[in-house]
Amino acid sequence: MGEKGTIFCGVFDGHGPLGHNFSQCIRDNLPSKLSEAIKMSQKNSITSGQNEKNMPFVSWNESFIKSFIEMDEELAMKVDTDGFSGGSTAVTVIKQGDQLIIGNLGDSRAVLCTRADDNQCVPVPLTIDLKPDIPSEALRIANCGGRVFSAKEDPGVKRIWMPEEDCPGLAMSRAFGDFCLKNCGLTSVPDVWDVLTNNEVITIVASAPKRSMAAKILVKHAVHAWRHKYPSSEIDDCAVICLFLNE
């Protein structure tokens, strides 16, 4: 975006016959699409009187979703017109000041390294592998008519299959491409979140575009934090009430 101190990192892992074409096209075009979406959100933030350098999470979320969907639409026209030629994962990180914003699509990973009190390195997972065996992902796929099951030759891996055909057997629940499955529950909408300290929770509330959205945004953060700390456990109930005492 031409801003000092702002860094974009992305890993795009292609699969299928045209996987290399998918990953290269995403590498060459997604950063600029995301940059334009962020600039537009920043412009809207300034117009509404918010701090340009501290864009609210809902704006980050909208920027990622907008650019990922546009990227997928471009891939459908330029890379794969028949829908059976593969696709690509995407794990992306933006560092802006003391913020980290992660956009995840598929099963590539981002990991943060921090240090414990004894100075030992501690890995902190920043993403969850978005696969069909996650209950919420499987439910979305089922609601769209797709099927989730393991192939006989690979019983340990659950895959997405078309409603009436045993193909293509995709082992992830979100991806660019794989257009034959896009009406069967596969989505190009990324899982987006940012990493904040506890003290920044009040900033989330203060930056919510509407008071009615503050609690929902906080719940989203709480759910992601639970997933990061306890990836093998079911998510506990998360409830938030934001009581505004002053006009």
mmCIF file of C-alpha atoms in Angstrom:
data_model
loop_
_atom_site.group_PDB
_atom_site.id
_atom_site.type_symbol
_atom_site.label_atom_id
_atom_site.label_comp_id
_atom_site.label_asym_id
_atom_site.label_seq_id
_atom_site.Cartn_x
_atom_site.Cartn_y
_atom_site.Cartn_z
ATOM 1 C CA MET A 1 0.000 0.000 0.000
ATOM 2 C CA GLY A 2 3.063 2.213 -0.113
ATOM 3 C CA GLU A 3 3.066 2.653 3.669
ATOM 4 C CA LYS A 4 6.278 2.250 5.638
ATOM 5 C CA GLY A 5 5.978 -0.499 8.235
ATOM 6 C CA THR A 6 3.130 -2.311 6.452
ATOM 7 C CA ILE A 7 4.055 -5.836 5.353
ATOM 8 C CA PHE A 8 2.085 -8.423 3.406
ATOM 9 C CA CYS A 9 3.030 -12.111 3.408
ATOM 10 C CA GLY A 10 1.210 -14.881 1.587
ATOM 11 C CA VAL A 11 1.628 -18.576 0.821
ATOM 12 C CA PHE A 12 -0.478 -20.025 -2.013
ATOM 13 C CA ASP A 13 -0.338 -23.799 -2.388
ATOM 14 C CA GLY A 14 -1.827 -24.938 -5.680
ATOM 15 C CA HIS A 15 -3.356 -28.370 -6.302
ATOM 16 C CA GLY A 16 -4.763 -30.185 -9.302
ATOM 17 C CA PRO A 17 -3.682 -30.110 -12.972
ATOM 18 C CA LEU A 18 -3.538 -26.289 -13.073
ATOM 19 C CA GLY A 19 -2.462 -25.780 -9.470
ATOM 20 C CA HIS A 20 0.698 -23.921 -10.472
ATOM 21 C CA ASN A 21 -1.334 -21.517 -12.628
ATOM 22 C CA PHE A 22 -3.731 -20.867 -9.740
ATOM 23 C CA SER A 23 -0.976 -20.106 -7.237
ATOM 24 C CA GLN A 24 0.966 -17.876 -9.639
ATOM 25 C CA CYS A 25 -2.116 -15.871 -10.630
ATOM 26 C CA ILE A 26 -3.063 -15.366 -6.972
ATOM 27 C CA ARG A 27 0.491 -14.368 -6.074
ATOM 28 C CA ASP A 28 0.549 -11.778 -8.857
ATOM 29 C CA ASN A 29 -2.917 -10.283 -8.341
ATOM 30 C CA LEU A 30 -4.261 -10.782 -4.803
ATOM 31 C CA PRO A 31 -1.888 -8.293 -3.075
ATOM 32 C CA SER A 32 -3.016 -5.418 -5.296
ATOM 33 C CA LYS A 33 -6.693 -6.348 -4.903
ATOM 34 C CA LEU A 34 -6.313 -6.466 -1.128
ATOM 35 C CA SER A 35 -4.384 -3.195 -1.122
ATOM 36 C CA GLU A 36 -7.134 -1.414 -3.046
ATOM 37 C CA ALA A 37 -9.826 -2.821 -0.752
ATOM 38 C CA ILE A 38 -7.908 -1.657 2.336
ATOM 39 C CA LYS A 39 -7.352 1.812 0.882
ATOM 40 C CA MET A 40 -11.082 2.110 0.232
ATOM 41 C CA SER A 41 -11.863 1.023 3.806
ATOM 42 C CA GLN A 42 -9.336 3.512 5.166
ATOM 43 C CA LYS A 43 -10.927 6.247 3.085
ATOM 44 C CA ASN A 44 -14.351 5.324 4.472
ATOM 45 C CA SER A 45 -12.903 5.279 8.005
ATOM 46 C CA ILE A 46 -11.564 8.810 7.595
ATOM 47 C CA THR A 47 -14.901 9.956 6.188
ATOM 48 C CA SER A 48 -16.673 8.558 9.253
ATOM 49 C CA GLY A 49 -14.172 10.228 11.600
ATOM 50 C CA GLN A 50 -12.158 7.141 12.582
ATOM 51 C CA ASN A 51 -8.391 6.761 12.854
ATOM 52 C CA GLU A 52 -6.847 5.777 9.516
ATOM 53 C CA LYS A 53 -4.006 3.888 11.228
ATOM 54 C CA ASN A 54 -6.285 1.893 13.500
ATOM 55 C CA MET A 55 -8.878 0.536 11.105
ATOM 56 C CA PRO A 56 -11.647 -1.383 12.925
ATOM 57 C CA PHE A 57 -11.700 -5.144 12.595
ATOM 58 C CA VAL A 58 -14.963 -5.160 10.656
ATOM 59 C CA SER A 59 -13.243 -3.098 7.942
ATOM 60 C CA TRP A 60 -10.283 -5.487 7.784
ATOM 61 C CA ASN A 61 -12.737 -8.375 7.515
ATOM 62 C CA GLU A 62 -14.661 -6.721 4.689
ATOM 63 C CA SER A 63 -11.430 -5.913 2.829
ATOM 64 C CA PHE A 64 -10.198 -9.503 2.935
ATOM 65 C CA ILE A 65 -13.551 -10.984 1.923
ATOM 66 C CA LYS A 66 -14.028 -8.522 -0.946
ATOM 67 C CA SER A 67 -10.569 -9.101 -2.424
ATOM 68 C CA PHE A 68 -10.709 -12.905 -2.027
ATOM 69 C CA ILE A 69 -14.083 -13.138 -3.771
ATOM 70 C CA GLU A 70 -12.879 -10.886 -6.609
ATOM 71 C CA MET A 71 -9.761 -13.033 -6.952
ATOM 72 C CA ASP A 72 -11.830 -16.204 -7.196
ATOM 73 C CA GLU A 73 -14.050 -14.665 -9.876
ATOM 74 C CA GLU A 74 -10.983 -13.687 -11.895
ATOM 75 C CA LEU A 75 -9.560 -17.217 -11.603
ATOM 76 C CA ALA A 76 -12.811 -18.640 -12.956
ATOM 77 C CA MET A 77 -12.429 -16.521 -16.083
ATOM 78 C CA LYS A 78 -8.665 -16.650 -16.631
ATOM 79 C CA VAL A 79 -7.411 -19.983 -15.256
ATOM 80 C CA ASP A 80 -10.168 -22.588 -15.062
ATOM 81 C CA THR A 81 -13.332 -22.369 -17.141
ATOM 82 C CA ASP A 82 -14.493 -25.981 -16.742
ATOM 83 C CA GLY A 83 -14.279 -26.074 -12.932
ATOM 84 C CA PHE A 84 -12.345 -29.342 -12.582
ATOM 85 C CA SER A 85 -8.735 -28.179 -12.876
ATOM 86 C CA GLY A 86 -7.880 -27.650 -9.210
ATOM 87 C CA GLY A 87 -7.335 -24.603 -7.050
ATOM 88 C CA SER A 88 -5.148 -23.173 -4.316
ATOM 89 C CA THR A 89 -4.989 -22.485 -0.611
ATOM 90 C CA ALA A 90 -4.067 -19.052 0.734
ATOM 91 C CA VAL A 91 -2.671 -18.077 4.111
ATOM 92 C CA THR A 92 -2.020 -14.341 4.320
ATOM 93 C CA VAL A 93 -0.711 -12.020 7.015
ATOM 94 C CA ILE A 94 -0.676 -8.232 7.131
ATOM 95 C CA LYS A 95 1.480 -6.499 9.729
ATOM 96 C CA GLN A 96 0.606 -2.849 10.232
ATOM 97 C CA GLY A 97 2.171 -1.241 13.257
ATOM 98 C CA ASP A 98 1.435 -3.512 16.221
ATOM 99 C CA GLN A 99 -1.444 -5.254 14.445
ATOM 100 C CA LEU A 100 -1.389 -8.659 12.795
ATOM 101 C CA ILE A 101 -4.337 -9.484 10.557
ATOM 102 C CA ILE A 102 -4.618 -13.039 9.247
ATOM 103 C CA GLY A 103 -6.717 -14.223 6.323
ATOM 104 C CA ASN A 104 -6.840 -18.010 5.934
ATOM 105 C CA LEU A 105 -8.284 -20.140 3.141
ATOM 106 C CA GLY A 106 -7.572 -23.871 3.280
ATOM 107 C CA ASP A 107 -4.955 -25.838 5.188
ATOM 108 C CA SER A 108 -1.727 -23.845 4.871
ATOM 109 C CA ARG A 109 -0.585 -22.449 8.217
ATOM 110 C CA ALA A 110 0.697 -19.356 9.984
ATOM 111 C CA VAL A 111 2.541 -19.731 13.299
ATOM 112 C CA LEU A 112 3.749 -17.021 15.663
ATOM 113 C CA CYS A 113 6.939 -17.634 17.672
ATOM 114 C CA THR A 114 7.085 -16.050 21.112
ATOM 115 C CA ARG A 115 9.216 -16.710 24.191
ATOM 116 C CA ALA A 116 8.319 -18.137 27.592
ATOM 117 C CA ASP A 117 9.646 -16.793 30.896
ATOM 118 C CA ASP A 118 12.624 -19.163 30.622
ATOM 119 C CA ASN A 119 13.408 -17.722 27.168
ATOM 120 C CA GLN A 120 12.371 -20.902 25.357
ATOM 121 C CA CYS A 121 10.623 -20.489 22.008
ATOM 122 C CA VAL A 122 6.884 -21.143 22.135
ATOM 123 C CA PRO A 123 4.802 -21.693 18.963
ATOM 124 C CA VAL A 124 1.395 -19.992 18.841
ATOM 125 C CA PRO A 125 -0.864 -21.202 15.990
ATOM 126 C CA LEU A 126 -2.458 -18.288 14.147
ATOM 127 C CA THR A 127 -4.570 -20.407 11.804
ATOM 128 C CA ILE A 128 -6.758 -23.482 11.905
ATOM 129 C CA ASP A 129 -6.600 -25.996 9.084
ATOM 130 C CA LEU A 130 -9.944 -25.456 7.348
ATOM 131 C CA LYS A 131 -10.906 -29.021 6.491
ATOM 132 C CA PRO A 132 -14.201 -30.893 6.037
ATOM 133 C CA ASP A 133 -13.818 -32.658 9.402
ATOM 134 C CA ILE A 134 -14.482 -29.401 11.296
ATOM 135 C CA PRO A 135 -18.158 -29.685 12.361
ATOM 136 C CA SER A 136 -19.130 -26.150 11.318
ATOM 137 C CA GLU A 137 -17.461 -26.597 7.927
ATOM 138 C CA ALA A 138 -19.106 -29.993 7.397
ATOM 139 C CA LEU A 139 -22.502 -28.506 8.279
ATOM 140 C CA ARG A 140 -22.141 -25.738 5.685
ATOM 141 C CA ILE A 141 -21.170 -28.291 3.044
ATOM 142 C CA ALA A 142 -24.112 -30.542 3.906
ATOM 143 C CA ASN A 143 -26.528 -27.601 3.820
ATOM 144 C CA CYS A 144 -25.328 -26.820 0.287
ATOM 145 C CA GLY A 145 -25.830 -30.367 -0.942
ATOM 146 C CA GLY A 146 -22.203 -31.482 -0.864
ATOM 147 C CA ARG A 147 -21.065 -34.702 0.744
ATOM 148 C CA VAL A 148 -18.277 -35.306 3.265
ATOM 149 C CA PHE A 149 -16.742 -38.745 3.723
ATOM 150 C CA SER A 150 -13.429 -40.584 3.556
ATOM 151 C CA ALA A 151 -12.429 -42.630 0.536
ATOM 152 C CA LYS A 152 -11.840 -46.349 1.119
ATOM 153 C CA GLU A 153 -8.221 -46.058 0.062
ATOM 154 C CA ASP A 154 -7.627 -43.118 2.436
ATOM 155 C CA PRO A 155 -9.910 -43.661 5.466
ATOM 156 C CA GLY A 156 -8.185 -41.107 7.685
ATOM 157 C CA VAL A 157 -8.950 -38.062 5.540
ATOM 158 C CA LYS A 158 -12.425 -36.588 5.102
ATOM 159 C CA ARG A 159 -13.051 -34.956 1.737
ATOM 160 C CA ILE A 160 -15.724 -32.945 -0.108
ATOM 161 C CA TRP A 161 -17.560 -34.717 -2.923
ATOM 162 C CA MET A 162 -20.154 -33.578 -5.407
ATOM 163 C CA PRO A 163 -23.809 -34.465 -4.591
ATOM 164 C CA GLU A 164 -24.138 -37.329 -7.084
ATOM 165 C CA GLU A 165 -20.572 -38.060 -8.186
ATOM 166 C CA ASP A 166 -17.590 -39.369 -6.219
ATOM 167 C CA CYS A 167 -15.354 -36.529 -7.344
ATOM 168 C CA PRO A 168 -13.216 -34.529 -6.883
ATOM 169 C CA GLY A 169 -12.593 -35.504 -3.221
ATOM 170 C CA LEU A 170 -11.091 -32.239 -1.973
ATOM 171 C CA ALA A 171 -9.400 -32.490 1.442
ATOM 172 C CA MET A 172 -10.073 -28.872 2.419
ATOM 173 C CA SER A 173 -13.284 -26.939 3.002
ATOM 174 C CA ARG A 174 -12.175 -23.537 1.679
ATOM 175 C CA ALA A 175 -10.058 -22.750 -1.358
ATOM 176 C CA PHE A 176 -9.624 -20.658 -4.439
ATOM 177 C CA GLY A 177 -10.783 -22.489 -7.551
ATOM 178 C CA ASP A 178 -12.319 -25.992 -7.488
ATOM 179 C CA PHE A 179 -15.362 -24.367 -9.045
ATOM 180 C CA CYS A 180 -17.219 -27.660 -9.474
ATOM 181 C CA LEU A 181 -17.632 -27.608 -5.677
ATOM 182 C CA LYS A 182 -18.477 -23.935 -5.175
ATOM 183 C CA ASN A 183 -22.222 -24.699 -5.155
ATOM 184 C CA CYS A 184 -21.632 -27.670 -2.852
ATOM 185 C CA GLY A 185 -20.271 -25.849 0.194
ATOM 186 C CA LEU A 186 -16.697 -25.047 -0.796
ATOM 187 C CA THR A 187 -16.120 -21.320 -0.296
ATOM 188 C CA SER A 188 -13.497 -18.714 -1.144
ATOM 189 C CA VAL A 189 -14.493 -16.565 1.856
ATOM 190 C CA PRO A 190 -11.452 -16.481 4.154
ATOM 191 C CA ASP A 191 -11.390 -16.922 7.905
ATOM 192 C CA VAL A 192 -10.152 -13.513 9.114
ATOM 193 C CA TRP A 193 -9.000 -12.378 12.528
ATOM 194 C CA ASP A 194 -6.403 -10.218 14.180
ATOM 195 C CA VAL A 195 -4.106 -10.828 17.140
ATOM 196 C CA LEU A 196 -4.568 -8.345 19.974
ATOM 197 C CA THR A 197 -3.499 -7.987 23.596
ATOM 198 C CA ASN A 198 -6.140 -8.126 26.315
ATOM 199 C CA ASN A 199 -5.925 -4.374 26.782
ATOM 200 C CA GLU A 200 -6.955 -3.876 23.182
ATOM 201 C CA VAL A 201 -10.379 -5.426 23.779
ATOM 202 C CA ILE A 202 -11.670 -2.003 24.775
ATOM 203 C CA THR A 203 -10.340 -0.675 21.456
ATOM 204 C CA ILE A 204 -12.452 -3.253 19.626
ATOM 205 C CA VAL A 205 -15.549 -2.002 21.401
ATOM 206 C CA ALA A 206 -14.660 1.644 20.890
ATOM 207 C CA SER A 207 -13.982 1.168 17.164
ATOM 208 C CA ALA A 208 -17.145 -0.794 16.392
ATOM 209 C CA PRO A 209 -19.070 1.064 13.662
ATOM 210 C CA LYS A 210 -22.284 0.558 15.617
ATOM 211 C CA ARG A 211 -22.823 -0.198 19.283
ATOM 212 C CA SER A 212 -25.058 -3.083 18.274
ATOM 213 C CA MET A 213 -22.061 -4.734 16.537
ATOM 214 C CA ALA A 214 -19.559 -4.487 19.409
ATOM 215 C CA ALA A 215 -20.633 -7.647 21.235
ATOM 216 C CA LYS A 216 -20.718 -9.711 18.048
ATOM 217 C CA ILE A 217 -17.199 -8.594 17.126
ATOM 218 C CA LEU A 218 -15.912 -9.470 20.606
ATOM 219 C CA VAL A 219 -17.516 -12.918 20.425
ATOM 220 C CA LYS A 220 -15.765 -13.504 17.109
ATOM 221 C CA HIS A 221 -12.434 -12.692 18.742
ATOM 222 C CA ALA A 222 -13.191 -14.942 21.713
ATOM 223 C CA VAL A 223 -14.071 -17.880 19.466
ATOM 224 C CA HIS A 224 -10.855 -17.504 17.502
ATOM 225 C CA ALA A 225 -8.792 -17.239 20.692
ATOM 226 C CA TRP A 226 -10.352 -20.478 21.950
ATOM 227 C CA ARG A 227 -9.547 -22.222 18.671
ATOM 228 C CA HIS A 228 -5.931 -21.071 18.863
ATOM 229 C CA LYS A 229 -5.378 -22.179 22.464
ATOM 230 C CA TYR A 230 -7.375 -25.411 22.369
ATOM 231 C CA PRO A 231 -7.443 -26.548 18.724
ATOM 232 C CA SER A 232 -8.449 -30.122 19.596
ATOM 233 C CA SER A 233 -11.346 -29.160 21.888
ATOM 234 C CA GLU A 234 -14.877 -28.066 21.168
ATOM 235 C CA ILE A 235 -15.413 -24.328 21.447
ATOM 236 C CA ASP A 236 -16.964 -23.318 24.748
ATOM 237 C CA ASP A 237 -20.020 -21.093 24.849
ATOM 238 C CA CYS A 238 -19.052 -17.453 24.268
ATOM 239 C CA ALA A 239 -21.347 -14.633 25.333
ATOM 240 C CA VAL A 240 -20.731 -10.891 25.539
ATOM 241 C CA ILE A 241 -22.830 -7.962 26.725
ATOM 242 C CA CYS A 242 -21.583 -4.445 26.064
ATOM 243 C CA LEU A 243 -23.315 -1.939 28.319
ATOM 244 C CA PHE A 244 -22.671 1.657 27.266
ATOM 245 C CA LEU A 245 -23.027 3.879 30.329
ATOM 246 C CA ASN A 246 -22.354 7.213 28.692
ATOM 247 C CA GLU A 247 -23.750 8.795 25.554
#
